[in-house]
mmCIF file of C-alpha atoms in Angstrom:
data_model
loop_
_atom_site.group_PDB
_atom_site.id
_atom_site.type_symbol
_atom_site.label_atom_id
_atom_site.label_comp_id
_atom_site.label_asym_id
_atom_site.label_seq_id
_atom_site.Cartn_x
_atom_site.Cartn_y
_atom_site.Cartn_z
ATOM 1 C CA MET A 6 132.091 117.040 96.514
ATOM 2 C CA SER A 7 135.720 117.823 95.695
ATOM 3 C CA GLU A 8 138.279 115.116 94.974
ATOM 4 C CA LYS A 9 140.069 116.030 98.197
ATOM 5 C CA SER A 10 136.993 115.377 100.311
ATOM 6 C CA GLU A 11 136.931 112.140 102.200
ATOM 7 C CA LYS A 12 134.476 109.574 101.005
ATOM 8 C CA ILE A 13 131.798 108.964 103.649
ATOM 9 C CA GLU A 14 131.146 105.300 104.264
ATOM 10 C CA ARG A 15 127.471 104.484 103.959
ATOM 11 C CA LEU A 16 125.808 102.701 106.872
ATOM 12 C CA SER A 17 123.561 99.763 106.054
ATOM 13 C CA VAL A 18 119.874 100.049 106.834
ATOM 14 C CA PHE A 19 119.013 97.046 108.979
ATOM 15 C CA LYS A 20 115.595 95.544 108.464
ATOM 16 C CA THR A 21 113.117 95.697 111.335
ATOM 17 C CA TYR A 22 111.097 92.495 111.375
ATOM 18 C CA LYS A 23 107.534 92.650 112.680
ATOM 19 C CA LEU A 24 104.602 90.338 113.190
ATOM 20 C CA TYR A 25 101.827 90.137 110.601
ATOM 21 C CA VAL A 26 98.374 90.259 112.209
ATOM 22 C CA GLY A 27 95.116 91.395 110.632
ATOM 23 C CA GLY A 28 96.917 92.741 107.570
ATOM 24 C CA LYS A 29 99.106 95.026 109.716
ATOM 25 C CA PHE A 30 102.644 94.839 111.061
ATOM 26 C CA PRO A 31 102.626 95.250 114.838
ATOM 27 C CA ARG A 32 105.541 94.722 117.171
ATOM 28 C CA SER A 33 104.874 92.279 119.971
ATOM 29 C CA GLU A 34 102.583 93.921 122.519
ATOM 30 C CA SER A 35 105.111 92.930 125.199
ATOM 31 C CA GLY A 36 107.894 94.815 123.419
ATOM 32 C CA ARG A 37 110.101 91.729 123.599
ATOM 33 C CA VAL A 38 112.488 90.577 120.882
ATOM 34 C CA TYR A 39 114.872 87.663 120.603
ATOM 35 C CA GLU A 40 118.103 87.232 118.686
ATOM 36 C CA VAL A 41 118.015 85.279 115.450
ATOM 37 C CA THR A 42 121.301 83.878 114.177
ATOM 38 C CA ASP A 43 122.276 82.319 110.880
ATOM 39 C CA SER A 44 123.408 78.714 110.501
ATOM 40 C CA LYS A 45 126.933 79.719 111.563
ATOM 41 C CA GLY A 46 125.801 81.446 114.734
ATOM 42 C CA ASN A 47 126.200 84.983 113.407
ATOM 43 C CA TRP A 48 123.580 87.586 114.333
ATOM 44 C CA SER A 49 120.969 88.088 111.620
ATOM 45 C CA ALA A 50 118.223 90.175 113.208
ATOM 46 C CA ASN A 51 116.040 90.729 116.235
ATOM 47 C CA ALA A 52 112.666 89.074 115.776
ATOM 48 C CA PRO A 53 109.521 89.943 117.752
ATOM 49 C CA GLN A 54 108.853 87.557 120.622
ATOM 50 C CA SER A 55 105.096 87.124 120.550
ATOM 51 C CA SER A 56 103.062 86.968 123.731
ATOM 52 C CA ARG A 57 99.809 85.241 124.613
ATOM 53 C CA LYS A 58 98.053 88.550 123.904
ATOM 54 C CA ASP A 59 99.512 88.569 120.378
ATOM 55 C CA ALA A 60 98.163 85.040 119.887
ATOM 56 C CA ARG A 61 94.694 86.096 121.029
ATOM 57 C CA ASP A 62 94.781 89.148 118.739
ATOM 58 C CA ALA A 63 95.708 86.914 115.814
ATOM 59 C CA VAL A 64 92.745 84.619 116.509
ATOM 60 C CA VAL A 65 90.387 87.619 116.587
ATOM 61 C CA ALA A 66 91.760 88.789 113.223
ATOM 62 C CA ALA A 67 91.459 85.318 111.704
ATOM 63 C CA ARG A 68 87.867 84.906 112.887
ATOM 64 C CA LYS A 69 86.910 88.320 111.530
ATOM 65 C CA ALA A 70 88.356 87.426 108.123
ATOM 66 C CA PHE A 71 86.831 83.945 107.965
ATOM 67 C CA GLY A 72 83.365 84.931 106.733
ATOM 68 C CA GLY A 73 84.573 86.856 103.727
ATOM 69 C CA TRP A 74 87.328 84.416 102.784
ATOM 70 C CA SER A 75 85.248 81.239 103.147
ATOM 71 C CA GLY A 76 82.424 82.938 101.266
ATOM 72 C CA ALA A 77 84.621 83.866 98.304
ATOM 73 C CA THR A 78 84.375 81.662 95.255
ATOM 74 C CA ALA A 79 86.945 78.897 94.978
ATOM 75 C CA TYR A 80 88.044 80.371 91.661
ATOM 76 C CA ASN A 81 88.718 83.726 93.323
ATOM 77 C CA ARG A 82 90.781 82.075 96.065
ATOM 78 C CA GLY A 83 92.826 80.402 93.356
ATOM 79 C CA GLN A 84 93.515 83.761 91.729
ATOM 80 C CA VAL A 85 94.660 85.172 95.064
ATOM 81 C CA LEU A 86 97.053 82.285 95.738
ATOM 82 C CA TYR A 87 98.463 82.612 92.229
ATOM 83 C CA ARG A 88 99.035 86.302 92.874
ATOM 84 C CA VAL A 89 101.148 85.381 95.904
ATOM 85 C CA ALA A 90 103.321 83.245 93.616
ATOM 86 C CA GLU A 91 103.689 86.197 91.232
ATOM 87 C CA MET A 92 104.815 88.479 94.055
ATOM 88 C CA LEU A 93 107.306 85.916 95.347
ATOM 89 C CA GLU A 94 108.762 85.558 91.872
ATOM 90 C CA GLY A 95 109.497 89.277 91.876
ATOM 91 C CA ARG A 96 111.271 89.054 95.264
ATOM 92 C CA ARG A 97 113.049 85.810 94.516
ATOM 93 C CA GLU A 98 116.578 87.048 95.244
ATOM 94 C CA GLN A 99 115.619 88.387 98.679
ATOM 95 C CA PHE A 100 114.190 85.040 99.725
ATOM 96 C CA VAL A 101 117.166 83.132 98.320
ATOM 97 C CA ARG A 102 119.414 85.151 100.655
ATOM 98 C CA GLU A 103 117.149 84.713 103.655
ATOM 99 C CA VAL A 104 116.676 80.970 103.130
ATOM 100 C CA ALA A 105 120.409 80.453 102.580
ATOM 101 C CA ASP A 106 121.207 82.215 105.855
ATOM 102 C CA ALA A 107 118.376 80.588 107.796
ATOM 103 C CA GLU A 108 118.986 77.011 106.702
ATOM 104 C CA GLY A 109 122.730 77.053 105.993
ATOM 105 C CA LEU A 110 122.305 76.296 102.293
ATOM 106 C CA SER A 111 124.403 77.264 99.301
ATOM 107 C CA LYS A 112 122.924 79.882 97.013
ATOM 108 C CA SER A 113 122.010 77.271 94.407
ATOM 109 C CA LYS A 114 120.255 75.028 96.947
ATOM 110 C CA ALA A 115 118.451 77.986 98.488
ATOM 111 C CA ALA A 116 117.308 79.003 95.001
ATOM 112 C CA ALA A 117 115.894 75.510 94.494
ATOM 113 C CA VAL A 118 113.969 75.854 97.783
ATOM 114 C CA VAL A 119 112.527 79.236 96.788
ATOM 115 C CA GLU A 120 111.550 78.004 93.337
ATOM 116 C CA ALA A 121 109.832 74.954 94.841
ATOM 117 C CA THR A 122 108.013 77.257 97.279
ATOM 118 C CA ILE A 123 106.727 79.476 94.484
ATOM 119 C CA ASP A 124 105.588 76.383 92.584
ATOM 120 C CA ARG A 125 103.844 75.153 95.719
ATOM 121 C CA TRP A 126 101.631 78.276 95.760
ATOM 122 C CA VAL A 127 100.762 77.622 92.109
ATOM 123 C CA TRP A 128 99.977 73.972 92.889
ATOM 124 C CA TYR A 129 97.465 74.853 95.581
ATOM 125 C CA ALA A 130 96.059 77.730 93.519
ATOM 126 C CA GLY A 131 95.092 75.170 90.911
ATOM 127 C CA TRP A 132 93.329 72.956 93.452
ATOM 128 C CA THR A 133 90.997 75.556 94.973
ATOM 129 C CA ASP A 134 88.157 74.985 92.502
ATOM 130 C CA LYS A 135 88.769 71.246 92.019
ATOM 131 C CA ILE A 136 88.922 69.761 95.501
ATOM 132 C CA ALA A 137 85.127 69.907 95.927
ATOM 133 C CA GLN A 138 84.723 67.686 92.871
ATOM 134 C CA VAL A 139 87.162 65.142 94.320
ATOM 135 C CA VAL A 140 85.754 64.847 97.855
ATOM 136 C CA GLY A 141 82.130 65.828 97.202
ATOM 137 C CA GLY A 142 79.372 64.643 94.917
ATOM 138 C CA ALA A 143 76.084 62.766 94.727
ATOM 139 C CA ASN A 144 75.648 59.711 96.974
ATOM 140 C CA PRO A 145 73.495 56.693 96.077
ATOM 141 C CA VAL A 146 70.663 56.175 98.592
ATOM 142 C CA ALA A 147 67.780 53.721 98.861
ATOM 143 C CA GLY A 148 64.841 56.056 98.579
ATOM 144 C CA PRO A 149 63.280 58.918 96.605
ATOM 145 C CA PHE A 150 65.960 61.420 97.570
ATOM 146 C CA PHE A 151 68.914 63.299 96.165
ATOM 147 C CA ASN A 152 71.819 62.991 98.598
ATOM 148 C CA LEU A 153 74.627 65.474 97.943
ATOM 149 C CA SER A 154 77.878 65.977 99.871
ATOM 150 C CA SER A 155 80.058 69.057 99.662
ATOM 151 C CA PRO A 156 83.169 70.147 101.620
ATOM 152 C CA GLU A 157 83.197 73.254 103.787
ATOM 153 C CA PRO A 158 86.146 74.893 105.596
ATOM 154 C CA THR A 159 86.615 74.064 109.277
ATOM 155 C CA GLY A 160 87.294 77.654 110.410
ATOM 156 C CA VAL A 161 90.302 79.176 112.182
ATOM 157 C CA VAL A 162 93.345 76.898 112.017
ATOM 158 C CA ALA A 163 96.451 77.306 114.175
ATOM 159 C CA VAL A 164 99.549 76.151 112.309
ATOM 160 C CA LEU A 165 102.920 75.314 113.864
ATOM 161 C CA ALA A 166 105.293 75.735 110.940
ATOM 162 C CA PRO A 167 108.090 73.166 110.505
ATOM 163 C CA GLN A 168 111.229 74.070 112.445
ATOM 164 C CA GLU A 169 113.824 72.970 109.870
ATOM 165 C CA SER A 170 112.142 73.866 106.579
ATOM 166 C CA SER A 171 111.614 77.561 107.257
ATOM 167 C CA PHE A 172 110.132 78.493 103.873
ATOM 168 C CA LEU A 173 109.112 75.528 101.708
ATOM 169 C CA GLY A 174 107.777 73.666 104.754
ATOM 170 C CA LEU A 175 106.012 76.802 105.967
ATOM 171 C CA VAL A 176 104.169 77.366 102.693
ATOM 172 C CA SER A 177 103.443 73.642 102.328
ATOM 173 C CA VAL A 178 101.389 73.708 105.531
ATOM 174 C CA VAL A 179 99.852 77.188 105.202
ATOM 175 C CA ALA A 180 98.781 77.257 101.538
ATOM 176 C CA PRO A 181 96.391 74.263 101.731
ATOM 177 C CA VAL A 182 94.734 75.714 104.838
ATOM 178 C CA ILE A 183 93.751 78.943 103.111
ATOM 179 C CA ALA A 184 93.191 77.345 99.694
ATOM 180 C CA THR A 185 90.169 75.548 101.137
ATOM 181 C CA GLY A 186 88.675 78.682 102.710
ATOM 182 C CA ASN A 187 90.062 78.491 106.246
ATOM 183 C CA THR A 188 91.969 81.299 107.929
ATOM 184 C CA ALA A 189 95.285 80.710 109.684
ATOM 185 C CA VAL A 190 97.281 81.747 112.721
ATOM 186 C CA VAL A 191 100.842 80.675 111.977
ATOM 187 C CA ILE A 192 103.704 80.218 114.418
ATOM 188 C CA ALA A 193 106.912 80.605 112.418
ATOM 189 C CA SER A 194 109.983 78.432 112.927
ATOM 190 C CA GLU A 195 111.440 79.514 116.265
ATOM 191 C CA LYS A 196 115.069 79.391 115.185
ATOM 192 C CA ALA A 197 114.545 80.602 111.614
ATOM 193 C CA PRO A 198 111.527 82.951 111.532
ATOM 194 C CA LEU A 199 112.779 85.561 109.073
ATOM 195 C CA PRO A 200 111.529 83.988 105.806
ATOM 196 C CA ALA A 201 108.086 83.659 107.401
ATOM 197 C CA LEU A 202 108.020 87.273 108.579
ATOM 198 C CA SER A 203 109.098 88.417 105.112
ATOM 199 C CA LEU A 204 106.306 86.304 103.625
ATOM 200 C CA GLY A 205 103.914 88.520 105.578
ATOM 201 C CA GLU A 206 105.130 91.467 103.505
ATOM 202 C CA VAL A 207 104.378 89.525 100.316
ATOM 203 C CA LEU A 208 100.883 88.620 101.526
ATOM 204 C CA ALA A 209 100.194 92.247 102.440
ATOM 205 C CA THR A 210 101.116 93.446 98.958
ATOM 206 C CA SER A 211 99.196 90.722 97.156
ATOM 207 C CA ASP A 212 95.428 90.221 97.182
ATOM 208 C CA VAL A 213 95.186 88.149 100.383
ATOM 209 C CA PRO A 214 92.661 89.948 102.649
ATOM 210 C CA GLY A 215 93.974 91.066 106.020
ATOM 211 C CA GLY A 216 93.460 88.452 108.723
ATOM 212 C CA VAL A 217 93.376 85.441 106.386
ATOM 213 C CA VAL A 218 96.980 84.635 107.354
ATOM 214 C CA ASN A 219 98.485 85.911 110.605
ATOM 215 C CA ILE A 220 102.161 85.247 111.336
ATOM 216 C CA LEU A 221 103.697 85.155 114.805
ATOM 217 C CA SER A 222 107.317 84.610 115.812
ATOM 218 C CA GLY A 223 108.804 83.723 119.171
ATOM 219 C CA ARG A 224 108.952 80.742 121.497
ATOM 220 C CA THR A 225 106.838 78.039 119.892
ATOM 221 C CA ALA A 226 105.699 76.381 123.123
ATOM 222 C CA GLU A 227 104.750 79.720 124.688
ATOM 223 C CA ILE A 228 102.556 80.813 121.782
ATOM 224 C CA ALA A 229 101.139 77.389 120.905
ATOM 225 C CA ALA A 230 99.742 76.665 124.366
ATOM 226 C CA PRO A 231 97.091 79.424 124.369
ATOM 227 C CA LEU A 232 96.190 78.681 120.746
ATOM 228 C CA ALA A 233 95.626 74.988 121.447
ATOM 229 C CA ALA A 234 93.288 75.826 124.324
ATOM 230 C CA HIS A 235 91.574 78.777 122.619
ATOM 231 C CA GLN A 236 87.840 78.201 122.287
ATOM 232 C CA ASP A 237 87.647 80.068 118.970
ATOM 233 C CA VAL A 238 90.356 78.004 117.255
ATOM 234 C CA ASN A 239 88.738 75.159 115.350
ATOM 235 C CA ALA A 240 91.776 73.105 114.364
ATOM 236 C CA ILE A 241 95.512 72.871 114.853
ATOM 237 C CA ASP A 242 98.327 71.569 112.657
ATOM 238 C CA LEU A 243 101.220 70.311 114.799
ATOM 239 C CA ALA A 244 103.732 70.038 111.942
ATOM 240 C CA GLY A 245 106.416 71.992 113.826
ATOM 241 C CA ALA A 246 105.958 70.386 117.260
ATOM 242 C CA ASP A 247 108.246 67.777 118.778
ATOM 243 C CA GLU A 248 106.743 64.663 120.349
ATOM 244 C CA ALA A 249 106.433 66.071 123.872
ATOM 245 C CA LEU A 250 104.916 69.392 122.783
ATOM 246 C CA ALA A 251 102.556 67.682 120.349
ATOM 247 C CA LYS A 252 101.158 65.509 123.136
ATOM 248 C CA GLU A 253 100.692 68.515 125.428
ATOM 249 C CA LEU A 254 98.927 70.543 122.750
ATOM 250 C CA GLU A 255 96.707 67.691 121.656
ATOM 251 C CA ILE A 256 95.448 67.330 125.225
ATOM 252 C CA ALA A 257 94.795 71.082 125.432
ATOM 253 C CA ALA A 258 92.995 71.037 122.077
ATOM 254 C CA ALA A 259 90.591 68.325 123.248
ATOM 255 C CA ASP A 260 88.811 70.799 125.509
ATOM 256 C CA ASN A 261 86.658 72.016 122.640
ATOM 257 C CA LEU A 262 87.087 69.091 120.252
ATOM 258 C CA LYS A 263 89.462 70.729 117.806
ATOM 259 C CA ARG A 264 90.509 68.859 114.727
ATOM 260 C CA VAL A 265 94.195 67.974 115.202
ATOM 261 C CA LEU A 266 96.695 67.097 112.482
ATOM 262 C CA ARG A 267 99.544 65.246 114.144
ATOM 263 C CA PRO A 268 103.203 65.800 113.136
ATOM 264 C CA GLN A 269 104.559 63.339 110.606
ATOM 265 C CA PRO A 270 107.802 62.968 108.646
ATOM 266 C CA VAL A 271 107.452 64.765 105.321
ATOM 267 C CA ASP A 272 109.762 65.465 102.386
ATOM 268 C CA TYR A 273 108.456 68.867 101.368
ATOM 269 C CA PHE A 274 110.140 68.637 97.963
ATOM 270 C CA GLU A 275 107.820 65.806 97.002
ATOM 271 C CA THR A 276 104.685 66.676 95.052
ATOM 272 C CA PRO A 277 101.924 67.079 97.650
ATOM 273 C CA GLY A 278 98.750 65.076 97.440
ATOM 274 C CA THR A 279 95.349 66.189 98.653
ATOM 275 C CA ASP A 280 95.801 65.120 102.296
ATOM 276 C CA ARG A 281 96.490 68.621 103.598
ATOM 277 C CA LEU A 282 93.661 70.056 101.535
ATOM 278 C CA THR A 283 91.153 67.669 103.084
ATOM 279 C CA ALA A 284 92.606 67.787 106.612
ATOM 280 C CA PHE A 285 90.647 70.904 107.529
ATOM 281 C CA LEU A 286 87.454 70.400 105.552
ATOM 282 C CA GLU A 287 84.092 69.295 106.936
ATOM 283 C CA THR A 288 81.551 67.454 104.812
ATOM 284 C CA LYS A 289 78.020 68.832 104.611
ATOM 285 C CA THR A 290 75.388 66.389 103.356
ATOM 286 C CA VAL A 291 72.069 67.582 101.960
ATOM 287 C CA TRP A 292 69.019 65.364 101.455
ATOM 288 C CA HIS A 293 66.435 66.565 98.962
ATOM 289 C CA PRO A 294 63.235 64.662 98.215
ATOM 290 C CA THR A 295 62.259 63.846 94.670
ATOM 291 C CA GLY A 296 58.940 63.165 93.018
ATOM 292 C CA SER A 297 55.729 63.802 94.990
ATOM 293 C CA LEU A 298 57.407 64.291 98.380
ATOM 294 C CA GLY A 299 57.628 68.030 97.891
ATOM 295 C CA ALA A 300 60.287 70.639 97.409
ATOM 296 C CA SER A 301 61.595 70.953 100.967
ATOM 297 C CA GLY A 302 64.922 69.415 101.909
ATOM 298 C CA SER A 303 67.015 68.839 104.990
ATOM 299 C CA SER A 304 70.692 68.661 105.791
ATOM 300 C CA TYR A 305 73.075 67.700 108.519
#
């Protein structure tokens, strides 16, 4: 190009955000989108507005993935979660920008959020092969029996991500669900879904099998209602629901006796305990006779 030629201004390539379901990136089946703005009210992107059909598709994907994921060794699940942390570390600057815009934070505060989020993946990665030792074990009984208890994952868990903490809060409620062998259908923060949708890209390029985590964006109440009543959803975390919505969803979830984790005030920067790890675990107890009673055992 000669010096006399006019310099052509380059147009930015705007990112197209999509859902993350079954390891793929579909648009909402309804074709709907909604406008996402930053903390100052400026347009950031158009996010997919999930429908009830999208929610049902996500449950199908989560159920399909449950057998393989719950059957993987706890050590292997820990390796997978650590890999997610590695991938996030490599995309740190992208998430700092997205969190800053989504939550109205300075760059330094957004960086602290992203760093805490990466560390949160590492925290739960370290717990995958230890939680069974904490909540399981041999039980003393009055009789010639061994009595052993061990935790097993509940199944498909619907998760309403926190509305205000769009990234650290999101990971703080999703990571423990999958660390213990469950699969998840996640409803991202309605007003700040972009960090969650970008997390889907990280999960897809790490070692998390498709369907283990499924991420939906849109109107929280619209998507949560069919998930709470869905007969193939085994549990629901209401972290991102207000009081009125939480009550409505808890009633809907009672139809098939789902395990429900009620919303509670949480400082996500605090070091998490084991409460969220044990929230979606079931305890299996095995009785095994000793001595001359034979080699057969029973469980319940």
